[in-house]
Amino acid sequence: MTHRILSLFVCVAILSTLTAQFASAQIVPWRTVGTGELDTATGDFEGTAQGIHLGRCTFSGESELFTTDDPMILEWWAIDTYVSANGRDKVIICGSGIIELMPMGGDVFEAVQTGTWDVIGGEGRFSNVGPADEPIEFMGFLEPFTFADETWFWSGFEKIGEFDLGRNK
């Protein structure tokens, strides 16, 4: 009988611990898909997306491109603000990566942009957000362009990962 009572207390203690851990977990999925455009003279970009926690949203930010030793690879960094449809809820992310150029003939290129992003802040219901343990993965596709073009267009992109809602901070 004593073993049965002790086992019951141990089970209750373990279940209580697991319940408390799951209840305090703040890591949630991040997924956005969208399209956008980059002003090559200023590095400013903007577009629209659909996100798991943001719903239909807009985004805008600043970026910079850097040449590398490989003429077919550019490096990039950016800071990006996502704004939900209500205009009050925002998530700010910062990222970097590469753009792989693919010649299409003449001076025309297509490109695949990859990299990672970290959540660094927010406003409204996202005022306490932060990064998860792993960064958000990014892949985007640039429509055919030349380096003389004033605007480059993402025909589509996807960002997948996790972020911390930070509700218990």
Short mmCIF file of N, CA and C in Angstrom, two decimals:
data_model
loop_
_atom_site.label_atom_id
_atom_site.label_comp_id
_atom_site.label_asym_id
_atom_site.label_seq_id
_atom_site.Cartn_x
_atom_site.Cartn_y
_atom_site.Cartn_z
N MET A 1 0.82 -1.19 0.00
CA MET A 1 0.00 0.00 0.00
C MET A 1 0.86 1.26 0.00
N THR A 2 1.95 1.26 0.76
CA THR A 2 2.84 2.42 0.83
C THR A 2 3.47 2.68 -0.52
N HIS A 3 3.86 1.61 -1.22
CA HIS A 3 4.43 1.78 -2.57
C HIS A 3 3.41 2.37 -3.52
N ARG A 4 2.16 1.96 -3.40
CA ARG A 4 1.11 2.46 -4.28
C ARG A 4 0.89 3.96 -4.05
N ILE A 5 0.86 4.39 -2.79
CA ILE A 5 0.69 5.81 -2.48
C ILE A 5 1.91 6.60 -2.95
N LEU A 6 3.10 6.07 -2.69
CA LEU A 6 4.32 6.74 -3.14
C LEU A 6 4.34 6.85 -4.66
N SER A 7 3.95 5.78 -5.36
CA SER A 7 3.90 5.81 -6.83
C SER A 7 2.91 6.85 -7.32
N LEU A 8 1.77 6.96 -6.65
CA LEU A 8 0.77 7.94 -7.02
C LEU A 8 1.32 9.36 -6.87
N PHE A 9 2.00 9.63 -5.75
CA PHE A 9 2.60 10.95 -5.54
C PHE A 9 3.68 11.25 -6.59
N VAL A 10 4.48 10.26 -6.94
CA VAL A 10 5.51 10.45 -7.96
C VAL A 10 4.86 10.77 -9.31
N CYS A 11 3.82 10.02 -9.67
CA CYS A 11 3.11 10.27 -10.94
C CYS A 11 2.51 11.67 -10.96
N VAL A 12 1.88 12.07 -9.86
CA VAL A 12 1.29 13.41 -9.78
C VAL A 12 2.38 14.47 -9.91
N ALA A 13 3.51 14.27 -9.25
CA ALA A 13 4.61 15.24 -9.32
C ALA A 13 5.14 15.35 -10.75
N ILE A 14 5.34 14.22 -11.42
CA ILE A 14 5.85 14.23 -12.80
C ILE A 14 4.85 14.92 -13.73
N LEU A 15 3.57 14.57 -13.63
CA LEU A 15 2.56 15.20 -14.47
C LEU A 15 2.46 16.69 -14.22
N SER A 16 2.57 17.10 -12.97
CA SER A 16 2.54 18.53 -12.65
C SER A 16 3.71 19.26 -13.28
N THR A 17 4.88 18.65 -13.23
CA THR A 17 6.06 19.26 -13.83
C THR A 17 5.90 19.38 -15.34
N LEU A 18 5.44 18.31 -15.99
CA LEU A 18 5.25 18.35 -17.45
C LEU A 18 4.20 19.37 -17.83
N THR A 19 3.10 19.42 -17.11
CA THR A 19 2.04 20.38 -17.41
C THR A 19 2.56 21.80 -17.28
N ALA A 20 3.34 22.07 -16.23
CA ALA A 20 3.89 23.41 -16.04
C ALA A 20 4.85 23.77 -17.15
N GLN A 21 5.66 22.80 -17.62
CA GLN A 21 6.60 23.08 -18.70
C GLN A 21 5.86 23.42 -19.99
N PHE A 22 4.82 22.63 -20.33
CA PHE A 22 4.08 22.89 -21.56
C PHE A 22 3.30 24.19 -21.46
N ALA A 23 2.76 24.49 -20.29
CA ALA A 23 1.98 25.71 -20.13
C ALA A 23 2.85 26.95 -20.25
N SER A 24 4.13 26.87 -19.86
CA SER A 24 4.98 28.05 -19.93
C SER A 24 5.77 28.14 -21.23
N ALA A 25 5.67 27.12 -22.09
CA ALA A 25 6.39 27.15 -23.37
C ALA A 25 5.84 28.28 -24.24
N GLN A 26 6.74 29.09 -24.78
CA GLN A 26 6.34 30.23 -25.59
C GLN A 26 6.82 30.11 -27.04
N ILE A 27 7.50 29.05 -27.39
CA ILE A 27 8.03 28.87 -28.74
C ILE A 27 6.89 28.43 -29.65
N VAL A 28 6.67 29.20 -30.72
CA VAL A 28 5.59 28.92 -31.67
C VAL A 28 6.15 28.97 -33.09
N PRO A 29 5.43 28.37 -34.04
CA PRO A 29 5.91 28.37 -35.43
C PRO A 29 5.88 29.77 -36.05
N TRP A 30 6.83 29.99 -36.94
CA TRP A 30 6.84 31.18 -37.80
C TRP A 30 6.82 30.67 -39.23
N ARG A 31 5.89 31.16 -40.00
CA ARG A 31 5.88 30.88 -41.43
C ARG A 31 5.24 32.06 -42.12
N THR A 32 5.96 32.65 -43.04
CA THR A 32 5.40 33.70 -43.89
C THR A 32 5.74 33.37 -45.33
N VAL A 33 4.80 33.64 -46.22
CA VAL A 33 5.03 33.52 -47.66
C VAL A 33 4.55 34.83 -48.28
N GLY A 34 5.27 35.28 -49.31
CA GLY A 34 4.85 36.54 -49.91
C GLY A 34 5.63 36.92 -51.14
N THR A 35 5.43 38.15 -51.56
CA THR A 35 6.12 38.74 -52.70
C THR A 35 6.55 40.16 -52.31
N GLY A 36 7.49 40.71 -53.05
CA GLY A 36 7.93 42.06 -52.72
C GLY A 36 8.86 42.63 -53.76
N GLU A 37 9.39 43.80 -53.44
CA GLU A 37 10.30 44.47 -54.35
C GLU A 37 11.39 45.19 -53.58
N LEU A 38 12.55 45.31 -54.22
CA LEU A 38 13.74 45.93 -53.64
C LEU A 38 14.16 47.11 -54.51
N ASP A 39 14.31 48.28 -53.90
CA ASP A 39 14.85 49.45 -54.58
C ASP A 39 16.37 49.30 -54.54
N THR A 40 17.00 49.06 -55.69
CA THR A 40 18.44 48.77 -55.71
C THR A 40 19.30 49.99 -55.37
N ALA A 41 18.78 51.19 -55.55
CA ALA A 41 19.56 52.39 -55.24
C ALA A 41 19.64 52.64 -53.74
N THR A 42 18.55 52.39 -53.01
CA THR A 42 18.51 52.71 -51.58
C THR A 42 18.63 51.48 -50.69
N GLY A 43 18.30 50.30 -51.21
CA GLY A 43 18.27 49.09 -50.39
C GLY A 43 16.96 48.90 -49.66
N ASP A 44 16.03 49.84 -49.82
CA ASP A 44 14.72 49.70 -49.18
C ASP A 44 13.90 48.64 -49.90
N PHE A 45 13.10 47.90 -49.13
CA PHE A 45 12.23 46.89 -49.74
C PHE A 45 10.88 46.89 -49.07
N GLU A 46 9.89 46.32 -49.76
CA GLU A 46 8.53 46.25 -49.23
C GLU A 46 7.76 45.16 -49.96
N GLY A 47 6.65 44.74 -49.35
CA GLY A 47 5.83 43.75 -49.99
C GLY A 47 4.68 43.33 -49.11
N THR A 48 4.02 42.25 -49.53
CA THR A 48 2.90 41.69 -48.77
C THR A 48 3.18 40.22 -48.51
N ALA A 49 2.59 39.74 -47.42
CA ALA A 49 2.80 38.34 -47.05
C ALA A 49 1.59 37.82 -46.29
N GLN A 50 1.60 36.52 -46.09
CA GLN A 50 0.61 35.85 -45.25
C GLN A 50 1.40 35.09 -44.21
N GLY A 51 1.07 35.28 -42.93
CA GLY A 51 1.82 34.63 -41.87
C GLY A 51 0.92 33.87 -40.91
N ILE A 52 1.50 32.86 -40.26
CA ILE A 52 0.74 32.05 -39.31
C ILE A 52 0.16 32.92 -38.20
N HIS A 53 0.97 33.70 -37.53
CA HIS A 53 0.51 34.50 -36.39
C HIS A 53 0.18 35.93 -36.78
N LEU A 54 0.61 36.37 -37.95
CA LEU A 54 0.35 37.74 -38.39
C LEU A 54 -0.86 37.85 -39.30
N GLY A 55 -1.28 36.75 -39.91
CA GLY A 55 -2.34 36.82 -40.91
C GLY A 55 -1.83 37.57 -42.13
N ARG A 56 -2.74 38.22 -42.85
CA ARG A 56 -2.33 39.04 -44.00
C ARG A 56 -1.56 40.23 -43.44
N CYS A 57 -0.39 40.48 -43.99
CA CYS A 57 0.46 41.54 -43.43
C CYS A 57 1.26 42.20 -44.55
N THR A 58 1.86 43.32 -44.19
CA THR A 58 2.80 44.00 -45.07
C THR A 58 4.16 43.96 -44.40
N PHE A 59 5.19 44.18 -45.17
CA PHE A 59 6.53 44.27 -44.60
C PHE A 59 7.32 45.34 -45.33
N SER A 60 8.28 45.89 -44.62
CA SER A 60 9.20 46.86 -45.23
C SER A 60 10.48 46.86 -44.42
N GLY A 61 11.54 47.28 -45.06
CA GLY A 61 12.81 47.29 -44.35
C GLY A 61 13.92 47.89 -45.17
N GLU A 62 15.12 47.73 -44.61
CA GLU A 62 16.34 48.24 -45.23
C GLU A 62 17.31 47.09 -45.41
N SER A 63 18.05 47.11 -46.50
CA SER A 63 19.03 46.06 -46.74
C SER A 63 20.28 46.64 -47.39
N GLU A 64 21.29 45.82 -47.41
CA GLU A 64 22.52 46.20 -48.10
C GLU A 64 23.08 44.95 -48.77
N LEU A 65 23.58 45.13 -49.98
CA LEU A 65 24.18 44.04 -50.74
C LEU A 65 25.70 44.24 -50.79
N PHE A 66 26.43 43.12 -50.76
CA PHE A 66 27.89 43.16 -50.80
C PHE A 66 28.39 42.18 -51.84
N THR A 67 29.41 42.57 -52.60
CA THR A 67 30.03 41.64 -53.54
C THR A 67 30.94 40.68 -52.76
N THR A 68 31.23 39.55 -53.39
CA THR A 68 32.14 38.56 -52.79
C THR A 68 33.23 38.23 -53.81
N ASP A 69 34.13 37.34 -53.44
CA ASP A 69 35.17 36.90 -54.39
C ASP A 69 34.57 36.13 -55.56
N ASP A 70 33.40 35.55 -55.35
CA ASP A 70 32.70 34.82 -56.41
C ASP A 70 31.75 35.79 -57.10
N PRO A 71 31.93 36.09 -58.39
CA PRO A 71 31.08 37.07 -59.07
C PRO A 71 29.61 36.62 -59.18
N MET A 72 29.31 35.36 -58.89
CA MET A 72 27.94 34.86 -58.98
C MET A 72 27.25 34.82 -57.61
N ILE A 73 27.92 35.34 -56.58
CA ILE A 73 27.36 35.34 -55.22
C ILE A 73 27.42 36.76 -54.64
N LEU A 74 26.28 37.22 -54.14
CA LEU A 74 26.22 38.46 -53.37
C LEU A 74 25.87 38.10 -51.93
N GLU A 75 26.37 38.84 -50.98
CA GLU A 75 25.94 38.70 -49.59
C GLU A 75 24.96 39.82 -49.29
N TRP A 76 24.06 39.57 -48.34
CA TRP A 76 23.09 40.58 -47.95
C TRP A 76 22.86 40.56 -46.44
N TRP A 77 22.42 41.68 -45.90
CA TRP A 77 21.90 41.78 -44.55
C TRP A 77 20.68 42.68 -44.63
N ALA A 78 19.76 42.54 -43.68
CA ALA A 78 18.55 43.37 -43.71
C ALA A 78 17.90 43.42 -42.33
N ILE A 79 17.13 44.45 -42.13
CA ILE A 79 16.22 44.54 -40.99
C ILE A 79 14.83 44.76 -41.58
N ASP A 80 13.85 44.03 -41.07
CA ASP A 80 12.54 43.92 -41.70
C ASP A 80 11.46 44.06 -40.64
N THR A 81 10.43 44.84 -40.91
CA THR A 81 9.30 44.97 -40.00
C THR A 81 8.04 44.45 -40.67
N TYR A 82 7.42 43.47 -40.03
CA TYR A 82 6.13 42.94 -40.48
C TYR A 82 5.03 43.65 -39.70
N VAL A 83 3.99 44.11 -40.40
CA VAL A 83 2.87 44.81 -39.77
C VAL A 83 1.59 44.05 -40.11
N SER A 84 0.85 43.65 -39.07
CA SER A 84 -0.40 42.92 -39.30
C SER A 84 -1.43 43.86 -39.91
N ALA A 85 -2.53 43.28 -40.38
CA ALA A 85 -3.55 44.07 -41.07
C ALA A 85 -4.14 45.15 -40.17
N ASN A 86 -4.17 44.96 -38.85
CA ASN A 86 -4.74 45.98 -37.97
C ASN A 86 -3.82 47.19 -37.79
N GLY A 87 -2.56 47.08 -38.24
CA GLY A 87 -1.61 48.18 -38.16
C GLY A 87 -0.97 48.37 -36.80
N ARG A 88 -1.40 47.64 -35.78
CA ARG A 88 -0.87 47.81 -34.43
C ARG A 88 0.13 46.73 -34.04
N ASP A 89 -0.02 45.54 -34.59
CA ASP A 89 0.83 44.42 -34.22
C ASP A 89 1.99 44.30 -35.20
N LYS A 90 3.22 44.36 -34.66
CA LYS A 90 4.41 44.35 -35.50
C LYS A 90 5.44 43.36 -34.96
N VAL A 91 6.19 42.75 -35.88
CA VAL A 91 7.33 41.91 -35.53
C VAL A 91 8.52 42.42 -36.33
N ILE A 92 9.65 42.61 -35.63
CA ILE A 92 10.86 43.11 -36.28
C ILE A 92 11.87 41.97 -36.31
N ILE A 93 12.43 41.73 -37.49
CA ILE A 93 13.41 40.65 -37.66
C ILE A 93 14.66 41.21 -38.34
N CYS A 94 15.78 40.55 -38.10
CA CYS A 94 17.06 40.95 -38.67
C CYS A 94 17.69 39.71 -39.30
N GLY A 95 18.24 39.84 -40.51
CA GLY A 95 18.77 38.65 -41.17
C GLY A 95 19.95 38.92 -42.08
N SER A 96 20.52 37.82 -42.56
CA SER A 96 21.63 37.90 -43.50
C SER A 96 21.69 36.60 -44.30
N GLY A 97 22.43 36.64 -45.40
CA GLY A 97 22.57 35.46 -46.23
C GLY A 97 23.25 35.77 -47.55
N ILE A 98 22.90 34.98 -48.56
CA ILE A 98 23.51 35.15 -49.88
C ILE A 98 22.44 35.19 -50.97
N ILE A 99 22.83 35.74 -52.11
CA ILE A 99 22.03 35.71 -53.33
C ILE A 99 22.89 35.02 -54.38
N GLU A 100 22.39 33.91 -54.89
CA GLU A 100 23.10 33.17 -55.95
C GLU A 100 22.55 33.60 -57.30
N LEU A 101 23.41 34.20 -58.11
CA LEU A 101 23.02 34.69 -59.43
C LEU A 101 23.08 33.57 -60.46
N MET A 102 22.10 33.54 -61.35
CA MET A 102 22.07 32.56 -62.44
C MET A 102 21.91 33.31 -63.75
N PRO A 103 22.95 33.31 -64.60
CA PRO A 103 22.87 34.04 -65.88
C PRO A 103 21.79 33.44 -66.78
N MET A 104 21.06 34.36 -67.44
CA MET A 104 20.02 33.93 -68.39
C MET A 104 20.37 34.34 -69.81
N GLY A 105 21.52 34.92 -69.99
CA GLY A 105 21.93 35.41 -71.30
C GLY A 105 22.06 36.91 -71.28
N GLY A 106 23.09 37.41 -71.95
CA GLY A 106 23.34 38.85 -71.95
C GLY A 106 23.64 39.31 -70.54
N ASP A 107 22.99 40.40 -70.14
CA ASP A 107 23.20 40.92 -68.79
C ASP A 107 22.01 40.64 -67.87
N VAL A 108 21.20 39.64 -68.23
CA VAL A 108 20.00 39.28 -67.45
C VAL A 108 20.31 38.11 -66.52
N PHE A 109 19.82 38.23 -65.28
CA PHE A 109 20.02 37.20 -64.27
C PHE A 109 18.70 36.85 -63.60
N GLU A 110 18.62 35.63 -63.12
CA GLU A 110 17.65 35.22 -62.12
C GLU A 110 18.47 34.96 -60.87
N ALA A 111 17.80 34.87 -59.72
CA ALA A 111 18.58 34.63 -58.51
C ALA A 111 17.74 33.93 -57.45
N VAL A 112 18.43 33.15 -56.63
CA VAL A 112 17.85 32.54 -55.45
C VAL A 112 18.50 33.18 -54.25
N GLN A 113 17.68 33.68 -53.36
CA GLN A 113 18.17 34.33 -52.14
C GLN A 113 17.89 33.42 -50.95
N THR A 114 18.92 33.13 -50.15
CA THR A 114 18.75 32.30 -48.96
C THR A 114 19.39 33.00 -47.77
N GLY A 115 18.99 32.59 -46.60
CA GLY A 115 19.57 33.17 -45.40
C GLY A 115 18.79 32.79 -44.16
N THR A 116 19.11 33.47 -43.08
CA THR A 116 18.42 33.24 -41.81
C THR A 116 18.03 34.58 -41.20
N TRP A 117 16.97 34.54 -40.39
CA TRP A 117 16.45 35.73 -39.72
C TRP A 117 16.25 35.41 -38.24
N ASP A 118 16.40 36.42 -37.39
CA ASP A 118 16.08 36.32 -35.97
C ASP A 118 15.07 37.39 -35.61
N VAL A 119 14.09 37.01 -34.79
CA VAL A 119 13.13 37.98 -34.27
C VAL A 119 13.84 38.81 -33.21
N ILE A 120 13.78 40.14 -33.35
CA ILE A 120 14.50 41.00 -32.39
C ILE A 120 13.58 41.94 -31.62
N GLY A 121 12.30 41.99 -31.96
CA GLY A 121 11.39 42.86 -31.22
C GLY A 121 10.01 42.89 -31.84
N GLY A 122 9.15 43.67 -31.23
CA GLY A 122 7.80 43.77 -31.74
C GLY A 122 7.00 44.84 -31.02
N GLU A 123 5.75 45.00 -31.46
CA GLU A 123 4.83 45.96 -30.86
C GLU A 123 3.45 45.33 -30.79
N GLY A 124 2.57 45.92 -30.01
CA GLY A 124 1.22 45.40 -29.86
C GLY A 124 1.26 44.05 -29.16
N ARG A 125 0.50 43.10 -29.66
CA ARG A 125 0.47 41.78 -29.02
C ARG A 125 1.79 41.04 -29.16
N PHE A 126 2.72 41.57 -29.95
CA PHE A 126 4.04 40.97 -30.10
C PHE A 126 5.13 41.78 -29.37
N SER A 127 4.76 42.55 -28.38
CA SER A 127 5.72 43.45 -27.72
C SER A 127 6.82 42.71 -26.95
N ASN A 128 6.62 41.45 -26.60
CA ASN A 128 7.64 40.71 -25.84
C ASN A 128 8.31 39.61 -26.64
N VAL A 129 8.16 39.61 -27.97
CA VAL A 129 8.71 38.52 -28.77
C VAL A 129 10.22 38.51 -28.78
N GLY A 130 10.78 37.36 -29.10
CA GLY A 130 12.22 37.21 -29.22
C GLY A 130 12.55 36.02 -30.09
N PRO A 131 13.83 35.75 -30.28
CA PRO A 131 14.23 34.63 -31.13
C PRO A 131 14.02 33.29 -30.43
N ALA A 132 13.85 32.25 -31.22
CA ALA A 132 13.85 30.88 -30.71
C ALA A 132 15.31 30.40 -30.69
N ASP A 133 15.52 29.16 -30.34
CA ASP A 133 16.88 28.62 -30.30
C ASP A 133 17.54 28.60 -31.67
N GLU A 134 16.77 28.38 -32.71
CA GLU A 134 17.29 28.32 -34.08
C GLU A 134 16.72 29.49 -34.88
N PRO A 135 17.49 30.04 -35.82
CA PRO A 135 16.97 31.15 -36.63
C PRO A 135 15.88 30.69 -37.61
N ILE A 136 15.17 31.64 -38.14
CA ILE A 136 14.15 31.40 -39.16
C ILE A 136 14.86 31.25 -40.50
N GLU A 137 14.56 30.18 -41.23
CA GLU A 137 15.18 29.93 -42.54
C GLU A 137 14.42 30.70 -43.63
N PHE A 138 15.15 31.18 -44.63
CA PHE A 138 14.57 32.00 -45.69
C PHE A 138 15.01 31.51 -47.06
N MET A 139 14.05 31.50 -48.00
CA MET A 139 14.38 31.27 -49.41
C MET A 139 13.45 32.14 -50.25
N GLY A 140 14.06 32.91 -51.16
CA GLY A 140 13.29 33.77 -52.05
C GLY A 140 13.79 33.67 -53.47
N PHE A 141 12.92 33.98 -54.42
CA PHE A 141 13.25 33.88 -55.84
C PHE A 141 13.08 35.25 -56.48
N LEU A 142 14.15 35.76 -57.07
CA LEU A 142 14.11 37.04 -57.76
C LEU A 142 13.79 36.82 -59.23
N GLU A 143 12.83 37.59 -59.72
CA GLU A 143 12.46 37.53 -61.13
C GLU A 143 13.65 38.01 -61.97
N PRO A 144 13.68 37.69 -63.27
CA PRO A 144 14.79 38.14 -64.12
C PRO A 144 15.03 39.65 -63.99
N PHE A 145 16.31 40.02 -63.89
CA PHE A 145 16.68 41.42 -63.69
C PHE A 145 18.05 41.67 -64.29
N THR A 146 18.39 42.95 -64.43
CA THR A 146 19.75 43.36 -64.77
C THR A 146 20.25 44.24 -63.63
N PHE A 147 21.54 44.45 -63.56
CA PHE A 147 22.08 45.31 -62.52
C PHE A 147 21.76 46.78 -62.78
N ALA A 148 21.28 47.10 -63.98
CA ALA A 148 20.85 48.46 -64.27
C ALA A 148 19.42 48.73 -63.82
N ASP A 149 18.66 47.68 -63.53
CA ASP A 149 17.27 47.85 -63.08
C ASP A 149 17.21 48.57 -61.74
N GLU A 150 16.26 49.50 -61.62
CA GLU A 150 16.09 50.23 -60.37
C GLU A 150 15.37 49.40 -59.32
N THR A 151 14.59 48.42 -59.77
CA THR A 151 13.81 47.60 -58.84
C THR A 151 13.97 46.13 -59.19
N TRP A 152 14.22 45.32 -58.17
CA TRP A 152 14.21 43.86 -58.31
C TRP A 152 12.97 43.34 -57.60
N PHE A 153 12.35 42.29 -58.16
CA PHE A 153 11.10 41.77 -57.63
C PHE A 153 11.27 40.33 -57.14
N TRP A 154 10.76 40.06 -55.94
CA TRP A 154 10.67 38.68 -55.47
C TRP A 154 9.37 38.12 -55.99
N SER A 155 9.45 37.08 -56.82
CA SER A 155 8.24 36.44 -57.31
C SER A 155 7.62 35.59 -56.22
N GLY A 156 8.40 35.28 -55.21
CA GLY A 156 7.89 34.54 -54.06
C GLY A 156 9.00 34.29 -53.06
N PHE A 157 8.63 34.20 -51.80
CA PHE A 157 9.58 33.84 -50.76
C PHE A 157 8.85 33.10 -49.65
N GLU A 158 9.63 32.42 -48.84
CA GLU A 158 9.08 31.72 -47.68
C GLU A 158 10.08 31.79 -46.54
N LYS A 159 9.57 32.09 -45.36
CA LYS A 159 10.37 32.08 -44.13
C LYS A 159 9.72 31.09 -43.19
N ILE A 160 10.52 30.11 -42.73
CA ILE A 160 9.99 29.05 -41.86
C ILE A 160 10.90 28.90 -40.65
N GLY A 161 10.31 28.80 -39.49
CA GLY A 161 11.07 28.57 -38.27
C GLY A 161 10.18 28.70 -37.05
N GLU A 162 10.77 29.22 -35.99
CA GLU A 162 10.04 29.42 -34.74
C GLU A 162 10.46 30.74 -34.13
N PHE A 163 9.60 31.26 -33.24
CA PHE A 163 9.97 32.42 -32.46
C PHE A 163 9.31 32.33 -31.09
N ASP A 164 9.80 33.14 -30.16
CA ASP A 164 9.33 33.12 -28.79
C ASP A 164 8.32 34.24 -28.61
N LEU A 165 7.08 33.89 -28.24
CA LEU A 165 6.07 34.92 -27.99
C LEU A 165 6.38 35.74 -26.75
N GLY A 166 7.14 35.18 -25.82
CA GLY A 166 7.60 35.94 -24.68
C GLY A 166 6.54 36.40 -23.71
N ARG A 167 5.43 35.69 -23.63
CA ARG A 167 4.34 36.13 -22.76
C ARG A 167 4.67 36.11 -21.29
N ASN A 168 5.63 35.29 -20.87
CA ASN A 168 5.98 35.20 -19.44
C ASN A 168 7.21 36.02 -19.09
N LYS A 169 7.64 36.89 -19.97
CA LYS A 169 8.84 37.70 -19.71
C LYS A 169 8.51 38.84 -18.78
#
